[in-house]
Each structure stands twice: as C-alpha cells, then as structure tokens.
XYZ file of C-alpha atoms in Angstrom:
356
model
C -0.029 -0.146 0.321
C 1.466 3.020 -0.658
C 2.728 5.441 1.867
C 1.559 8.477 0.339
C -2.158 7.078 1.322
C -1.893 7.681 5.791
C 0.966 10.568 5.311
C -1.836 12.893 6.610
C -2.879 10.464 9.929
C -1.994 12.011 13.310
C -0.035 9.675 14.154
C 2.354 9.190 10.813
C 5.906 10.099 11.395
C 8.142 8.648 8.406
C 7.013 5.576 9.101
C 8.295 3.158 6.107
C 5.391 1.113 5.258
C 2.165 0.409 6.277
C 0.057 -2.690 5.502
C -3.713 -3.537 4.902
C -4.909 -6.186 5.870
C -8.249 -7.568 4.484
C -9.641 -11.111 4.367
C -13.488 -10.886 4.564
C -14.185 -14.820 4.444
C -12.820 -15.039 8.472
C -13.525 -11.393 9.019
C -9.868 -10.326 9.388
C -9.370 -6.513 9.076
C -6.346 -4.534 10.455
C -2.980 -2.942 9.845
C 0.034 -3.710 10.219
C 3.449 -0.329 10.317
C 6.943 -0.463 10.454
C 8.249 2.384 12.148
C 11.275 2.273 9.910
C 13.185 -0.060 7.522
C 17.058 -1.287 8.433
C 18.938 -3.446 5.677
C 20.238 -6.077 7.838
C 17.733 -6.389 10.488
C 13.543 -7.204 10.791
C 11.555 -4.490 12.152
C 9.981 -6.136 15.881
C 6.243 -5.754 17.304
C 3.435 -7.369 18.436
C 0.236 -7.847 17.625
C -3.046 -6.861 19.230
C -6.505 -6.976 18.686
C -8.840 -4.639 19.416
C -12.368 -3.352 19.478
C -11.296 -0.372 17.128
C -14.067 2.384 17.069
C -12.709 3.050 13.423
C -10.590 1.985 10.939
C -8.469 5.515 11.336
C -7.773 4.833 15.018
C -6.809 1.401 14.080
C -4.014 2.693 12.203
C -2.864 5.547 14.026
C -3.037 3.199 16.845
C -0.999 0.754 14.684
C 1.359 4.164 13.771
C 1.867 4.761 17.236
C 2.718 1.277 18.917
C 5.365 1.241 16.158
C 7.079 4.699 16.785
C 6.997 3.393 20.534
C 8.492 0.043 19.588
C 11.035 1.350 17.464
C 12.145 3.603 20.488
C 12.182 0.597 23.011
C 14.464 -1.390 20.921
C 16.806 1.345 20.477
C 16.709 1.785 24.425
C 17.015 -1.739 24.710
C 20.568 -1.629 22.414
C 19.333 -3.899 19.501
C 19.693 -3.766 16.357
C 15.939 -3.927 14.966
C 13.484 -1.319 14.013
C 9.709 -0.885 15.330
C 6.872 -2.209 14.203
C 3.218 -3.378 15.299
C 0.266 -5.081 13.996
C -3.135 -4.356 15.043
C -6.356 -6.303 14.358
C -10.095 -5.287 14.142
C -12.122 -7.094 16.542
C -15.281 -8.275 14.505
C -18.830 -6.982 15.587
C -20.164 -10.027 17.011
C -16.468 -11.595 17.960
C -14.187 -14.347 15.753
C -16.245 -17.041 14.478
C -13.196 -19.560 14.129
C -10.141 -18.806 16.352
C -8.123 -21.337 13.987
C -8.983 -19.984 10.267
C -8.823 -16.757 11.441
C -4.877 -16.729 13.061
C -4.246 -19.339 10.488
C -4.957 -16.869 7.655
C -3.430 -13.807 10.021
C -0.223 -15.501 9.522
C 0.255 -16.511 6.067
C -0.860 -12.161 5.820
C 2.716 -12.164 7.908
C 4.486 -14.232 5.776
C 3.899 -12.401 2.601
C 6.111 -9.666 4.185
C 8.869 -12.049 3.541
C 10.704 -11.884 7.082
C 10.588 -7.998 7.476
C 7.785 -7.948 10.103
C 8.394 -10.492 13.079
C 5.349 -10.354 15.833
C 3.656 -12.305 18.847
C 0.970 -11.539 20.751
C 0.419 -8.631 22.568
C -3.462 -8.129 24.429
C -6.538 -10.004 22.985
C -4.228 -12.341 21.765
C -3.826 -15.769 23.631
C -1.006 -18.614 23.674
C -3.655 -20.753 21.991
C -3.355 -17.969 18.644
C 0.346 -17.695 19.289
C 0.892 -21.371 18.427
C -1.793 -21.634 15.578
C -0.289 -18.237 13.862
C 4.065 -20.128 14.799
C 2.661 -23.759 13.383
C 1.453 -21.770 10.053
C 4.510 -18.848 9.905
C 8.155 -18.628 10.844
C 8.101 -15.463 11.700
C 6.470 -15.509 14.671
C 8.415 -15.492 18.454
C 7.649 -15.901 22.163
C 5.952 -19.272 22.326
C 6.763 -20.382 25.752
C 8.498 -17.791 26.621
C 6.797 -15.788 30.070
C 7.421 -12.441 28.919
C 4.835 -11.272 30.839
C 7.250 -12.332 33.671
C 10.198 -10.981 32.272
C 7.954 -7.848 31.742
C 7.334 -7.121 35.261
C 10.743 -7.974 36.130
C 12.016 -5.292 34.001
C 9.250 -2.936 35.946
C 10.463 -4.133 39.460
C 14.079 -3.374 38.637
C 13.262 0.244 37.723
C 11.463 0.997 40.727
C 14.027 -0.060 42.865
C 16.425 1.918 40.587
C 13.860 5.104 40.574
C 12.648 4.579 44.562
C 17.220 4.350 45.096
C 17.221 8.148 43.290
C 14.374 9.185 45.568
C 14.413 7.825 48.638
C 18.102 6.568 49.373
C 17.226 3.278 48.829
C 15.628 0.938 46.665
C 13.858 -1.289 49.610
C 10.267 -2.269 48.596
C 8.805 -3.737 51.991
C 6.326 -1.209 53.307
C 6.548 1.741 50.089
C 2.656 1.528 48.557
C 1.815 0.928 44.962
C -1.309 1.239 43.054
C -1.269 -0.891 40.188
C -4.122 0.196 37.055
C -4.923 -2.850 35.504
C -4.052 -6.275 36.496
C -3.370 -8.052 33.201
C -0.956 -10.633 32.496
C 2.277 -8.355 33.168
C -0.020 -6.260 36.214
C -1.052 -9.114 37.578
C 3.080 -10.237 37.215
C 4.073 -7.025 38.520
C 1.742 -7.606 41.330
C 3.186 -10.539 42.398
C 6.481 -8.913 42.781
C 5.564 -6.635 44.921
C 3.523 -8.589 47.200
C 5.913 -11.108 47.729
C 8.197 -8.112 48.770
C 5.732 -7.109 51.336
C 4.151 -3.594 49.598
C 0.659 -1.820 50.290
C -0.916 -2.208 47.092
C -3.784 -0.671 45.433
C -5.593 -2.100 42.565
C -8.013 -1.709 39.898
C -9.259 -3.780 37.226
C -12.390 -3.434 34.796
C -12.606 -7.450 34.791
C -14.396 -7.908 38.003
C -14.068 -11.470 37.312
C -10.122 -10.819 37.221
C -10.642 -8.734 40.016
C -12.059 -11.251 42.952
C -9.492 -13.713 41.811
C -6.730 -11.201 42.469
C -8.455 -10.772 46.270
C -8.955 -14.070 47.274
C -4.894 -14.667 45.587
C -3.234 -11.047 47.198
C -5.680 -10.628 50.205
C -4.192 -7.324 51.666
C -4.427 -5.522 49.064
C -7.086 -3.077 48.684
C -9.543 -2.476 45.194
C -9.962 0.407 43.938
C -12.687 2.339 41.140
C -10.702 1.983 37.938
C -11.126 5.741 37.938
C -9.657 6.744 41.114
C -6.459 4.198 40.843
C -4.441 7.286 39.673
C -5.322 9.138 42.580
C -4.219 6.991 45.322
C -1.767 8.417 47.448
C 0.927 5.931 47.513
C 5.260 6.176 46.623
C 4.061 4.810 42.647
C 1.426 4.623 39.993
C 2.173 2.093 38.114
C 0.133 1.954 34.643
C -0.372 -1.471 33.381
C -3.395 -1.382 31.438
C -4.043 0.461 27.947
C -2.826 3.684 26.586
C -2.372 7.653 28.033
C -3.853 7.058 31.416
C -1.599 9.713 32.410
C -3.123 12.666 30.333
C -3.899 16.220 30.863
C -6.622 15.602 33.266
C -5.134 12.901 35.367
C -1.687 14.027 35.704
C -2.528 16.950 38.261
C -4.862 14.331 40.430
C -1.748 12.211 40.547
C -0.806 11.860 44.179
C 2.120 9.653 43.801
C 6.232 10.380 43.665
C 7.196 8.067 41.057
C 5.203 6.878 37.706
C 6.532 3.001 36.535
C 4.603 0.511 34.583
C 4.172 -1.810 31.514
C 1.216 0.324 29.513
C 2.402 1.272 26.084
C 2.025 5.498 25.909
C 1.212 6.321 28.977
C 1.615 9.748 28.538
C -0.901 11.398 26.644
C 2.112 14.068 24.835
C 5.428 15.786 25.708
C 3.260 18.492 28.027
C 2.057 15.686 30.218
C 5.961 14.642 30.699
C 6.302 18.510 31.275
C 3.523 18.425 33.987
C 5.396 15.835 35.413
C 9.231 17.654 35.750
C 7.386 20.374 37.247
C 5.211 18.566 39.473
C 8.269 16.476 40.459
C 7.149 13.072 40.111
C 9.484 10.547 38.744
C 8.428 9.647 35.211
C 10.198 6.430 34.096
C 9.495 6.025 30.340
C 7.286 3.674 29.434
C 9.287 2.134 26.376
C 12.438 1.626 29.028
C 9.920 0.565 31.837
C 8.552 -2.003 30.203
C 11.336 -3.245 27.815
C 11.564 -6.776 29.333
C 8.961 -8.846 26.768
C 11.103 -7.453 24.004
C 14.475 -8.317 25.183
C 12.905 -12.173 26.452
C 11.995 -12.860 22.981
C 14.493 -11.086 21.028
C 16.700 -13.494 22.749
C 14.623 -16.593 21.215
C 14.985 -14.839 18.544
C 18.595 -14.930 18.049
C 19.352 -18.383 19.877
C 16.194 -20.668 19.153
C 15.254 -21.037 22.654
C 14.702 -18.704 25.623
C 17.925 -18.544 28.555
C 16.620 -17.226 31.834
C 19.977 -16.668 33.262
C 20.668 -14.535 29.803
C 17.495 -13.086 29.675
C 17.599 -11.593 33.564
C 21.702 -10.313 33.234
C 20.151 -8.342 30.134
C 17.162 -6.729 32.382
C 19.824 -6.430 35.160
C 21.825 -3.268 32.854
C 17.920 -1.356 32.810
C 18.298 0.564 35.722
C 21.691 1.363 35.156
C 20.354 3.017 31.532
C 17.705 5.405 33.720
C 20.022 6.547 35.973
C 21.604 7.969 32.858
C 18.613 9.595 32.081
C 17.720 10.786 35.922
C 21.250 12.487 36.117
C 20.690 13.882 31.586
C 17.661 15.536 33.252
C 19.202 16.925 36.203
C 22.201 18.762 34.273
C 20.286 20.178 32.050
C 17.000 20.784 34.368
C 14.579 19.022 31.757
C 11.886 16.571 31.850
C 12.816 13.197 31.778
C 10.642 12.089 29.268
C 12.128 14.642 26.655
C 15.687 13.596 27.706
C 14.711 9.755 27.193
C 13.305 10.984 24.004
C 16.175 13.326 22.819
C 18.572 10.116 23.922
C 17.028 7.749 21.785
C 16.891 10.133 18.829
C 21.108 10.364 19.254
C 21.019 6.476 19.078
C 18.931 6.325 15.897
C 20.986 9.112 13.883
C 24.331 7.880 15.895
C 23.257 4.151 15.120
C 24.979 3.481 18.439
C 22.726 1.547 21.528
C 22.971 1.732 25.177
C 24.089 -0.122 27.407
C 21.301 -3.044 28.065
C 23.068 -5.541 25.676
C 26.899 -4.711 26.630
C 27.695 -7.285 29.645
C-alpha cells in the first residue's frame, strides 16, 4: 500500500511501511505498521486484537505503537526497528479463531521476514501456537514475556526509589496498580512478595475478585480512582494515555512506572510531571523486558532465563543515565529520554542493556 495514503494521519511520522490486512472470509481486518527499515535487521512488534471504533483509530494505534517499539528497541540496545500489527475485532467476535489466525499468519508471511511478531492484548497462547504453526516469523512461544516485563519494571522501580529516597527497598512502600492483565498481575506478584502495600483496579470483575482472593492484603479501588491514590508509585498497566491532561493533576504519587505503552498523552504531560516533581520512568524503558526476552529467543532459537535476567539487570543503568542528564539539563525525564533515543538512532549506536 502506498505510504502516501497515510501521511496525513495524526500518528504518521515518517513510517517506512503500512500494510492493510483484509480477508473477508474470516472477517480479518487490520494494519501492520513499520516505523523504519534497517538493511540487515527486521522490524519487531507484537500483534494486538482490539475493538476499534474506526479504521482510522486502528491505523493510528498501529503507527503510534510501531514508533514506540522503535524507541523501545533502541533504548534496549537492540538493532531491530519497530513495528506493530493491530487487528480489528469483528462485531460479534471471531467465529473461528484457528482459521482467523492461520490466515493472519499467512499475511505475515507475505512480508518475507520484514516483520517479526508475537502476542499483545487480545491474543492468547493458543492463538500464538496457531500463528507459529503457519509462519516462521512468529516469536514468543513458551517465553514468559509478561514475567520478564514485570521483572524489568520491578528493577526500574527499585532504581527510582533509590534515586528519590536513597533506598530501593520495596517493603512498606505503597503502590497503585492500574490493570491486572498479564503484566500487571506479574508485577503484583513481585511487589506483594516483597511486602509492598498495594491498591489495585481492574475492569474485569472476575479477575479482580480472583486477585483479591489470591492476595488478601491488596485493596481494590474503582478504575476511575486508582491514579488518585496517595502512594509512592503509580503503575499504569492497562491501555494508553492513562497519564493525560486531566489525570496528571490528580496524581498523588512520587513515581510513575508501569507496563502500559504510550502512558503519556503527549510531551506536555511529561513536562507537567517534571514540574510537579514526579519521577516518570519512560514506558519504552520500563516495559522493555518483554521485548528483550523474545529477542533472546529469536536470536538463540531458545530463550535462556539466566541470559535474559542478566540483560534486564542493565536496565536501571540506562535509567540512572537518564536521571543524571535530566538533572544536568533541568529538563523533563520524558524529553531527555526521547532525545537520547533519537541520538542513538541518528548515530546508530545503542545503550548499555546489551553491553554485558
């Protein structure tokens, strides 16, 4: 599809490729966006299944998330470019998931390895298995990516607490976790085991009640109130833009660090956080553990826990460098991080997550 068709869209920012997916026989409709191309390396990004209100919303989401994946890869020291696939959930749901994802995998094959993908919101392990059986360009099978994402977040939370309070100790610290999906749940387990005091919210009441049974010391809060809790750390682990022009002034936390993508509505919100003295861990750094884990599998055919954890242990070093530069330049953490990513891309150098 000619890229010029998408140049006037809100989230278009020099993307290299946008592919429209359309297969009426299985009600498949969606888009694949690639941020930029590299001569020797493919673009990596997961596949999301979501109920979008319009095609334009879906395309913009793909464009926005592809750009974010590019930042995440650069910040993680990886040579791959960013991409994202979004699939529009049909009215009434998917009639035959096996056929649906088989057809989707065949669409991925048509890109001849330019795009490597796995699972995001809306996809299950069974969906991933079907995709893997029909395409060699699928990653993430048998990799507990949500766990590794949570470990990365745990590490940056410790680094942020140490930066702010002089100690990274989790015990007794207070947290508000927004969303108890795959990564939010894994983060909850890690924090709970360390004696944290935790508020949670989740729109799926069945999941929420199960969590309250499994973790009896957590306190449930209405979704619209979770960001208003007076806590040390607010953890956005749901959908995009949870920190926006409305909610930013309602925050009563010291640190924002979570697994959600595109947590900030725009850079103006990042500036507002800076003025409020709230530490914001850039989402494409805090949630990079999942990408690092599936890339480990992609590069080595099989993931290795020790190897991945060693890479994740480098993430706080990158965050400390961002904190230092933010102090030196008297600039927002989000703005400094974006600037560093652009420098890495322009110079084709990468930060130290891989330098072990």
